[in-house]
PDB file of C-alpha atoms in Angstrom:
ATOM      1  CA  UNK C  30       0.000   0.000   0.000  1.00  0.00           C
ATOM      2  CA  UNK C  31       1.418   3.344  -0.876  1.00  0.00           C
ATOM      3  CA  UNK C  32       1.707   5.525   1.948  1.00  0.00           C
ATOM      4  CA  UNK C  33       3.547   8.854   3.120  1.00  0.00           C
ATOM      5  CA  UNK C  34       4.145   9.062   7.179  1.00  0.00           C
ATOM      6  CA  UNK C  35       5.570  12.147   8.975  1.00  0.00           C
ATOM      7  CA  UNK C  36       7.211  12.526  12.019  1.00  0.00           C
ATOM      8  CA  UNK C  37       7.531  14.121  14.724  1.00  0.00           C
ATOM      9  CA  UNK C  38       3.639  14.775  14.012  1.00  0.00           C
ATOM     10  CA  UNK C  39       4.405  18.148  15.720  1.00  0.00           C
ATOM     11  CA  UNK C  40       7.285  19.748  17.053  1.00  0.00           C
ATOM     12  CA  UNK C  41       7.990  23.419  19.176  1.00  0.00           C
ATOM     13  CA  UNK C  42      11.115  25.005  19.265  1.00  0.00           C
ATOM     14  CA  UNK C  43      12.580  28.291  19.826  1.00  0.00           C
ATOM     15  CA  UNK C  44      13.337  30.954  17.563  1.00  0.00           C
ATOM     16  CA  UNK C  45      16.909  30.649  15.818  1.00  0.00           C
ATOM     17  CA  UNK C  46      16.812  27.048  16.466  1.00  0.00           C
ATOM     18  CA  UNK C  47      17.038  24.512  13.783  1.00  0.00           C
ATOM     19  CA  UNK C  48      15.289  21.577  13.191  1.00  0.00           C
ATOM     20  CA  UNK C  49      14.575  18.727  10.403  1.00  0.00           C
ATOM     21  CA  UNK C  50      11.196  17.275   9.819  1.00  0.00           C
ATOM     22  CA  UNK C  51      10.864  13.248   8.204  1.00  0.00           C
ATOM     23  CA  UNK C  52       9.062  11.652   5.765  1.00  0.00           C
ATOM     24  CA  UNK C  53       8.838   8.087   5.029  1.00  0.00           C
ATOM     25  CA  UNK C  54       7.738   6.247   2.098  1.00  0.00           C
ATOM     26  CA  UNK C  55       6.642   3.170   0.559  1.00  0.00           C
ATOM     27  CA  UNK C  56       5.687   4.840  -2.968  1.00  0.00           C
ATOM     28  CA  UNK C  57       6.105   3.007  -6.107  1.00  0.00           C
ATOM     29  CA  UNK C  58       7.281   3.367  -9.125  1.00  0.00           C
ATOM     30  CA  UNK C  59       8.498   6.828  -7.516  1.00  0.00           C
ATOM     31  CA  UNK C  60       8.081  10.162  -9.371  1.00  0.00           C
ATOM     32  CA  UNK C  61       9.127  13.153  -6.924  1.00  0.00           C
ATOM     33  CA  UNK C  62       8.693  14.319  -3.710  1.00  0.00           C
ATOM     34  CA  UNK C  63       7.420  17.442  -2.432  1.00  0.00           C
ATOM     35  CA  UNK C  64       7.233  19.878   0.793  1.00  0.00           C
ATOM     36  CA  UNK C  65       4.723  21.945   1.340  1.00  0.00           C
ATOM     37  CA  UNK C  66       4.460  24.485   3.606  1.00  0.00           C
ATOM     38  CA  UNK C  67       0.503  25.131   5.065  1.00  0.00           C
ATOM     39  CA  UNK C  68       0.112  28.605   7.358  1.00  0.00           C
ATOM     40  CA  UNK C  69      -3.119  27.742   9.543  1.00  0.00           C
ATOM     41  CA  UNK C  70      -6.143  28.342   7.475  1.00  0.00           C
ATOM     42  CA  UNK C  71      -4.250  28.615   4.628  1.00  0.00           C
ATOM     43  CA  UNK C  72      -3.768  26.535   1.394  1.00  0.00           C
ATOM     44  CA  UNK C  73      -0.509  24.677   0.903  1.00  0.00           C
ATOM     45  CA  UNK C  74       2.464  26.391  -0.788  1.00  0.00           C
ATOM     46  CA  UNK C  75       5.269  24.680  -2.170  1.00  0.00           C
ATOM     47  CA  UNK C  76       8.614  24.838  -1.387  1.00  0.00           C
ATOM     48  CA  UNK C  77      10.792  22.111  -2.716  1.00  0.00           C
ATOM     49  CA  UNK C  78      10.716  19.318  -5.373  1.00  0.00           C
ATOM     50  CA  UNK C  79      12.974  16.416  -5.939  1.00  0.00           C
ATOM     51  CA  UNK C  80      12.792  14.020  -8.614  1.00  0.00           C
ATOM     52  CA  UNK C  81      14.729  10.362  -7.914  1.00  0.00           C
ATOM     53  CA  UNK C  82      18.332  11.541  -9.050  1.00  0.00           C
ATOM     54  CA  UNK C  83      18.269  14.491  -6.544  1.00  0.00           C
ATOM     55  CA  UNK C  84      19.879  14.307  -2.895  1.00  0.00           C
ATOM     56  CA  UNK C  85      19.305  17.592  -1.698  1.00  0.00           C
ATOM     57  CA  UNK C  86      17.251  20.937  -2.951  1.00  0.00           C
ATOM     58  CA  UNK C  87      17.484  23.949  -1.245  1.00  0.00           C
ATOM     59  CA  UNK C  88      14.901  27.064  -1.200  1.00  0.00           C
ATOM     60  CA  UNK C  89      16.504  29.765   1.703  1.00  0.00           C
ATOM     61  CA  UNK C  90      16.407  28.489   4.852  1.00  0.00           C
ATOM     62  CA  UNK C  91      14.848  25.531   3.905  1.00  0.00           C
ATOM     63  CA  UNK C  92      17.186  22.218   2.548  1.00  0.00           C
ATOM     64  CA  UNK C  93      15.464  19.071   1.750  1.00  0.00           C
ATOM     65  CA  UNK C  94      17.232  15.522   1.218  1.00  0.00           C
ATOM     66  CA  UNK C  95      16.038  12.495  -0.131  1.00  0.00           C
ATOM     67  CA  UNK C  96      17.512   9.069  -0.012  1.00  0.00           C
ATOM     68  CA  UNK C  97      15.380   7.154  -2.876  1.00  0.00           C
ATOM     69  CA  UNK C  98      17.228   3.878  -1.868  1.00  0.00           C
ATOM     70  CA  UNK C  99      15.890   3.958   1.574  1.00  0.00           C
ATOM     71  CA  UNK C 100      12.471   5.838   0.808  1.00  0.00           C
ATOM     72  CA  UNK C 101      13.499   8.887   3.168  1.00  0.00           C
ATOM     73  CA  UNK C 102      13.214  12.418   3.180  1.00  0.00           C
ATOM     74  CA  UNK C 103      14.114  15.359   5.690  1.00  0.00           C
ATOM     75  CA  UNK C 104      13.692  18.932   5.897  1.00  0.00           C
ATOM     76  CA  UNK C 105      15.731  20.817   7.958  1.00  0.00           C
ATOM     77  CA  UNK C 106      14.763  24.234   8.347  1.00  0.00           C
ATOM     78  CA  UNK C 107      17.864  26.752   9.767  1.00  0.00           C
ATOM     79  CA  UNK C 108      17.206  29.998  12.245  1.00  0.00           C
ATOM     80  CA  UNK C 109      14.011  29.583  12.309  1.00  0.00           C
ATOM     81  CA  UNK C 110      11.547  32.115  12.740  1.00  0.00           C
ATOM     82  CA  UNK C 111       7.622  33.264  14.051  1.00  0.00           C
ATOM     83  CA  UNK C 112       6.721  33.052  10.458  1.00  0.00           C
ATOM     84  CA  UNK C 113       8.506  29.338  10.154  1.00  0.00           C
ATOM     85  CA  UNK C 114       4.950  28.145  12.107  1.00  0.00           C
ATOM     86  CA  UNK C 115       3.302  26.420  10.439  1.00  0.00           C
ATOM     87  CA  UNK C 116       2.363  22.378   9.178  1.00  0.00           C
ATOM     88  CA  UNK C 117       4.816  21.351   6.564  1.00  0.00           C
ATOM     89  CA  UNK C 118       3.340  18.038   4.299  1.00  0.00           C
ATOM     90  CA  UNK C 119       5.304  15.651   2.169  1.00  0.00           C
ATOM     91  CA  UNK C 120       4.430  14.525  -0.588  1.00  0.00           C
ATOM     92  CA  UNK C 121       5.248  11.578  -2.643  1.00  0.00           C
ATOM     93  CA  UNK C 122       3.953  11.037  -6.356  1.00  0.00           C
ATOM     94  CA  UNK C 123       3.891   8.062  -8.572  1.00  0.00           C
ATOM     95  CA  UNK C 124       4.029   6.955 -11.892  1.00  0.00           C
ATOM     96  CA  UNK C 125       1.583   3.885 -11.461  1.00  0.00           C
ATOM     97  CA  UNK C 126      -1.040   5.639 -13.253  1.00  0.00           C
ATOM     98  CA  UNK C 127      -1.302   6.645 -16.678  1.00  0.00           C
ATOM     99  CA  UNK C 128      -1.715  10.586 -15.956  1.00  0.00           C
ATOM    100  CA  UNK C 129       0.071   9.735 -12.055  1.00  0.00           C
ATOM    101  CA  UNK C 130      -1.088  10.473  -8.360  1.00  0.00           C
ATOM    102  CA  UNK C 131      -0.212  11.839  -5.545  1.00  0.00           C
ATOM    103  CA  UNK C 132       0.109  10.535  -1.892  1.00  0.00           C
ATOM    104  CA  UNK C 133       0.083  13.487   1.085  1.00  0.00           C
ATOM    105  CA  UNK C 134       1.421  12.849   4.656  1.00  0.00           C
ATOM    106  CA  UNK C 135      -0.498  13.969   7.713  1.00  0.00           C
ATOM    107  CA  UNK C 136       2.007  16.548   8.193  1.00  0.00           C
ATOM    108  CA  UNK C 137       4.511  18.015  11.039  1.00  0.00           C
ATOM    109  CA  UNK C 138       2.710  20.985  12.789  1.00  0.00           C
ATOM    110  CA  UNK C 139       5.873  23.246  13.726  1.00  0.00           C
ATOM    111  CA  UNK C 140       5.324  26.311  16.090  1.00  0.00           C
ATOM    112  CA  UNK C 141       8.421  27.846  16.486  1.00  0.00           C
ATOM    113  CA  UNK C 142       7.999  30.335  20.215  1.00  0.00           C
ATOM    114  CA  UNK C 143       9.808  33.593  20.815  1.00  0.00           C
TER     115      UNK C 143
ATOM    116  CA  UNK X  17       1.262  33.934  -4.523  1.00  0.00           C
ATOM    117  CA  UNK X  18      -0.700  31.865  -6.506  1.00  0.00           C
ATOM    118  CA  UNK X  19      -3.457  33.018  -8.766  1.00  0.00           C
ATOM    119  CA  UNK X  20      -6.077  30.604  -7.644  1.00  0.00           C
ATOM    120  CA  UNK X  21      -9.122  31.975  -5.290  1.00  0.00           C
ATOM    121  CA  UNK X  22     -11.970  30.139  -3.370  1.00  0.00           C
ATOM    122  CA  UNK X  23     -14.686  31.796  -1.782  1.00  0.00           C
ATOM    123  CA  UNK X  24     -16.067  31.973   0.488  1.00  0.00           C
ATOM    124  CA  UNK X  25     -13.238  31.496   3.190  1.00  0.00           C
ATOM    125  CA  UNK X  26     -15.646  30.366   5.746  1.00  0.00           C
ATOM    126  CA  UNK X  27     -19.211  29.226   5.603  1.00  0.00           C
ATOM    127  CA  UNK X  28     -21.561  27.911   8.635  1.00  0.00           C
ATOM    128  CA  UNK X  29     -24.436  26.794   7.593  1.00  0.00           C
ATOM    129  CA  UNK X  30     -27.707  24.373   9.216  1.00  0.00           C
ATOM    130  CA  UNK X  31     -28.501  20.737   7.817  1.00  0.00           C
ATOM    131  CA  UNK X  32     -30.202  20.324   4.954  1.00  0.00           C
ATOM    132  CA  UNK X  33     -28.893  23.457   2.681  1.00  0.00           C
ATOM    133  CA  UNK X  34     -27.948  23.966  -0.804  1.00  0.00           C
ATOM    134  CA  UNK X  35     -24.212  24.924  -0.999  1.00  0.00           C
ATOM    135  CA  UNK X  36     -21.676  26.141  -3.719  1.00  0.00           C
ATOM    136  CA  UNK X  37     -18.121  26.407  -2.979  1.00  0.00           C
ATOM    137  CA  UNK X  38     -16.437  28.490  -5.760  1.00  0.00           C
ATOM    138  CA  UNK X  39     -13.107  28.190  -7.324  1.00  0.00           C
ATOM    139  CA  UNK X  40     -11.173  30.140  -9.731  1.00  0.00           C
ATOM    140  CA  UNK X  41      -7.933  30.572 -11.347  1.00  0.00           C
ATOM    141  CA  UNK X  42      -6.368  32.756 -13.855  1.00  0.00           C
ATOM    142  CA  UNK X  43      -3.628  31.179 -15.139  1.00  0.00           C
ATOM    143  CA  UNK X  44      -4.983  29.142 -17.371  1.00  0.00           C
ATOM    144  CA  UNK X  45      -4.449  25.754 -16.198  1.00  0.00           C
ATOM    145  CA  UNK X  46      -6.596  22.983 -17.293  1.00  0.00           C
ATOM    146  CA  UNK X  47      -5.972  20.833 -14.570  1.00  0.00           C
ATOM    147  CA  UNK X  48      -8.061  21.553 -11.370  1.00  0.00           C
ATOM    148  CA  UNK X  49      -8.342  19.712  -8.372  1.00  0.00           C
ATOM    149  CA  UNK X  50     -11.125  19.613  -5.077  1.00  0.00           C
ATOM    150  CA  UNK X  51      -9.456  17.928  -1.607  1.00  0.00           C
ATOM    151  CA  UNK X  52     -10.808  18.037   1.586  1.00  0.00           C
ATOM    152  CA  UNK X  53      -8.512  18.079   4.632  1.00  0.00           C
ATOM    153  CA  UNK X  54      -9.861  17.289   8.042  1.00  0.00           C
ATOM    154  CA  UNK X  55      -7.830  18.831  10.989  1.00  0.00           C
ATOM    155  CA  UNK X  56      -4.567  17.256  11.694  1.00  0.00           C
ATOM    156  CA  UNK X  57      -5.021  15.108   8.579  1.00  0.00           C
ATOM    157  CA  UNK X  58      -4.093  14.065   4.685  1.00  0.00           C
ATOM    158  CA  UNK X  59      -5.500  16.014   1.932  1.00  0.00           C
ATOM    159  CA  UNK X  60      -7.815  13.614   0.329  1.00  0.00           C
ATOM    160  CA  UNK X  61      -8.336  14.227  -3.778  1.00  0.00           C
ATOM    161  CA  UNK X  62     -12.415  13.918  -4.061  1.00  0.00           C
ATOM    162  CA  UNK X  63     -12.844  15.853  -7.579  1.00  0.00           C
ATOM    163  CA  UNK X  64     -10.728  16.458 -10.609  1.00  0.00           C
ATOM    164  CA  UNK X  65     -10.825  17.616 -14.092  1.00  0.00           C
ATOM    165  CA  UNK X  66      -9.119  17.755 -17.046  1.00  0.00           C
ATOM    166  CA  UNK X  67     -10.508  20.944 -18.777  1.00  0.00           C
ATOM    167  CA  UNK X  68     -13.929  21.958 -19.600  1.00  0.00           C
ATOM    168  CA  UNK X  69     -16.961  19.367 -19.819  1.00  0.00           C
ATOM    169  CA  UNK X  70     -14.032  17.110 -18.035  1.00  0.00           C
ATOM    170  CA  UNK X  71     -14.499  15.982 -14.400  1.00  0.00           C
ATOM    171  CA  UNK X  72     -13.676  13.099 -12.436  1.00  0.00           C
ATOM    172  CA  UNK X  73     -14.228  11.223  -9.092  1.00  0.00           C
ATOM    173  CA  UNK X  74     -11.130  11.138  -6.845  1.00  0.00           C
ATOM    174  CA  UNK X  75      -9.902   8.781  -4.112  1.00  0.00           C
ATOM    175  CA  UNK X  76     -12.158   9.816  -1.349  1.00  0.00           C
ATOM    176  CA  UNK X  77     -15.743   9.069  -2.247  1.00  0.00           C
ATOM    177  CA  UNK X  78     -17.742  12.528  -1.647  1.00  0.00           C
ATOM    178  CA  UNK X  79     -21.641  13.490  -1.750  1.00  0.00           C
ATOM    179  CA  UNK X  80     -20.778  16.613  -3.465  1.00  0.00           C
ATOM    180  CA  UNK X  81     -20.686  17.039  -7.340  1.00  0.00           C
ATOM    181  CA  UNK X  82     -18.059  19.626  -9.634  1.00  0.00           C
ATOM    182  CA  UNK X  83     -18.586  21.162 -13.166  1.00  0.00           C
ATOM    183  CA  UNK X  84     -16.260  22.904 -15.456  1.00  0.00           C
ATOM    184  CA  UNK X  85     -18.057  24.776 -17.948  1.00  0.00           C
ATOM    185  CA  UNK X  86     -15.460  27.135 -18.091  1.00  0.00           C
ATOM    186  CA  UNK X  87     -11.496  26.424 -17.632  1.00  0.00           C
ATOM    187  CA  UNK X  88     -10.886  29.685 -14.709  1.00  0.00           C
ATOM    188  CA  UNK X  89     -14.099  27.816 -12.935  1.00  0.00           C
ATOM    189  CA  UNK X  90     -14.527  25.005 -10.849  1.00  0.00           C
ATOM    190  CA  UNK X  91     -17.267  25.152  -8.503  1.00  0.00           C
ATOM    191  CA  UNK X  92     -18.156  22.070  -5.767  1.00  0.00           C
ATOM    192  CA  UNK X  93     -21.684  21.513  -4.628  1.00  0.00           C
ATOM    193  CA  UNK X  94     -23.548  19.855  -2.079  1.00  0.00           C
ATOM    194  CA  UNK X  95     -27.358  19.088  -2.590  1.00  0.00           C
ATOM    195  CA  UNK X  96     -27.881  19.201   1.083  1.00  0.00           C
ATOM    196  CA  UNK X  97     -25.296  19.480   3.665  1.00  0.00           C
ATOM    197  CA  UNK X  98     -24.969  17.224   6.662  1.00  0.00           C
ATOM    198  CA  UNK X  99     -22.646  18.004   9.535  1.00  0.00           C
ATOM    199  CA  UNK X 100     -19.960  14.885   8.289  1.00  0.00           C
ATOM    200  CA  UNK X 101     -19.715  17.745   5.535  1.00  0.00           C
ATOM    201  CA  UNK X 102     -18.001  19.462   8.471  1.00  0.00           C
ATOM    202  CA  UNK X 103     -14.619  19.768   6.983  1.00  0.00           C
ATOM    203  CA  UNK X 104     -11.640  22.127   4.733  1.00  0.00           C
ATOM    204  CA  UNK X 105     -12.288  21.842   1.115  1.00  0.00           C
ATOM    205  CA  UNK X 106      -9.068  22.836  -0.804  1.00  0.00           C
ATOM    206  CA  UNK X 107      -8.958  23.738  -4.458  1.00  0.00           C
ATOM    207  CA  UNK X 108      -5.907  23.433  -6.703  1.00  0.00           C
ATOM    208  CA  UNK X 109      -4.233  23.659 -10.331  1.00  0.00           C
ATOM    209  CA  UNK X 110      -1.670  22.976 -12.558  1.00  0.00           C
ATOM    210  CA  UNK X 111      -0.193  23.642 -15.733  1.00  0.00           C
ATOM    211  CA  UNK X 112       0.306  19.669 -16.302  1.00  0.00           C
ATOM    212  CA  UNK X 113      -2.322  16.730 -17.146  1.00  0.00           C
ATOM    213  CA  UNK X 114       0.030  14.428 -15.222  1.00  0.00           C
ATOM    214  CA  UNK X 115      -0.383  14.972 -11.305  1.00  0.00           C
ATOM    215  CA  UNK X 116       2.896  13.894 -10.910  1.00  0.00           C
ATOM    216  CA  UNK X 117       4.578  16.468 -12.744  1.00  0.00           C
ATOM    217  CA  UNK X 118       5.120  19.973 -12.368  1.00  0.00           C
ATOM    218  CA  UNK X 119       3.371  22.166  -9.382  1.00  0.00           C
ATOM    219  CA  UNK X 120      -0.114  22.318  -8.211  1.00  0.00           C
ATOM    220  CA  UNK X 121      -0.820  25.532  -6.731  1.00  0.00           C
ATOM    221  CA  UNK X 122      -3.318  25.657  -4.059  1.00  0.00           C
ATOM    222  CA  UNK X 123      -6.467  27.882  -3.302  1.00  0.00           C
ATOM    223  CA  UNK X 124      -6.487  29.656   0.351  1.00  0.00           C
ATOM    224  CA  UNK X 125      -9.682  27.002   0.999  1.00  0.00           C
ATOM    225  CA  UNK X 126     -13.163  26.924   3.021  1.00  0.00           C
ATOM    226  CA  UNK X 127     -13.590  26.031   6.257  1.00  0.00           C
ATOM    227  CA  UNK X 128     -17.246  24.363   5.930  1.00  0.00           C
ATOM    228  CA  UNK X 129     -19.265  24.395   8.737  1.00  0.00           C
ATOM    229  CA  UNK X 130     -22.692  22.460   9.179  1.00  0.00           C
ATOM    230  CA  UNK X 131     -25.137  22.686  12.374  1.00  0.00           C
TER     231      UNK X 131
END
């Protein structure tokens, strides 16, 4: 069964701090992998994709990995900051499909605290 | 920011109503996507669509139907809303036919209420 699980499922730290988020997969054929970032009440915004012969993709402060041997991904996030609260979702797509799919996690809800 | 709106933002309404939750996007993109996203939980797909006169059921079976009779607009209905209607209803695009490729950019979403 293809599935996408996230861990911690949420996570506090303090402002400056860093800290990396995982995502576990059992996706397949794989395509890419996505984070999102979701502000509450908000619609998910993306900030990094990776397709299978990427290791690491980097948007600011924010530097995803992904191990496609092991089905892992991280996203470290570095200095955070108040506006760094938020849930961030992987997301893993396939190629199973004709036209393809894609599988969300449940998310990490990060509040980062003065 | 995207170019993708939903209104309304929030809606509380009783048991038993009529409701439209619009979607829009101006980018041209003639794939659109409905999910719905309980608190604390996956996105689940429950509409899609191709382009106009196109739509599709998703993963998650859902009481509500979709039309595209235009490719900015893709509006979700419910006949008549039931509090397990209760829920986030996202709406989303992309340039590509192939989910798997390229971005979807996401509407700001409802927050559906029912009494």
């Amino acid at each position: 069964k293809n599935q996408v699980e996230q861990s911690p499922q949420s996570l506090i730290i303090l402002e400056g701090k860093n800290c990396t988020l995982q995502c576990n997969y059992t996706v397949s054929p794989f395509s890419n992998l996505r984070w999102y970032k979701q502000d509450t009440g908000r619609g998910p915004v993306s900030l990094t994709i990776m397709t299978f012969s990427e290791n690491t993709k980097s948007n600011g402060r924010y530097t995803a990995t992904l191990d496609a041997d092991t089905k892992q991904s991280s996203l470290h996030i570095t200095a955070s900051q108040l506006s760094d609260s938020a849930s961030y979702i992987c997301v893993v797509s396939d190629r199973g499909s004709t036209l393809g799919r894609l599988y969300f996690g449940r998310g990490t809800q990060l509040t980062v605290w003065p | 920011e995207a170019d993708i709106y939903q209104t309304p933002r929030y809606l509380v309404i009783g048991t038993g109503k009529k409701i439209t939750l619009e979607c829009s996007q101006t980018m041209g993109h003639d794939k659109m996507y409905w999910y719905q996203q309980d608190p604390g939980m996956e996105l689940h797909l429950i509409h899609y669509s191709y382009g106009v006169n196109s739509t599709e059921k998703g993963d998650l079976s859902s009481e509500s139907t979709v039309s595209r009779i235009r490719t900015e607009h893709f509006p979700l209905t419910l006949e008549s809303a039931r509090p397990s209607h209760t829920s986030q209803y996202l709406c989303a695009s992309s340039e590509s036919l192939d989910a798997s490729a390229g971005e979807q950019y996401f509407g700001p979403g409802t927050r559906l209420t029912v009494t």
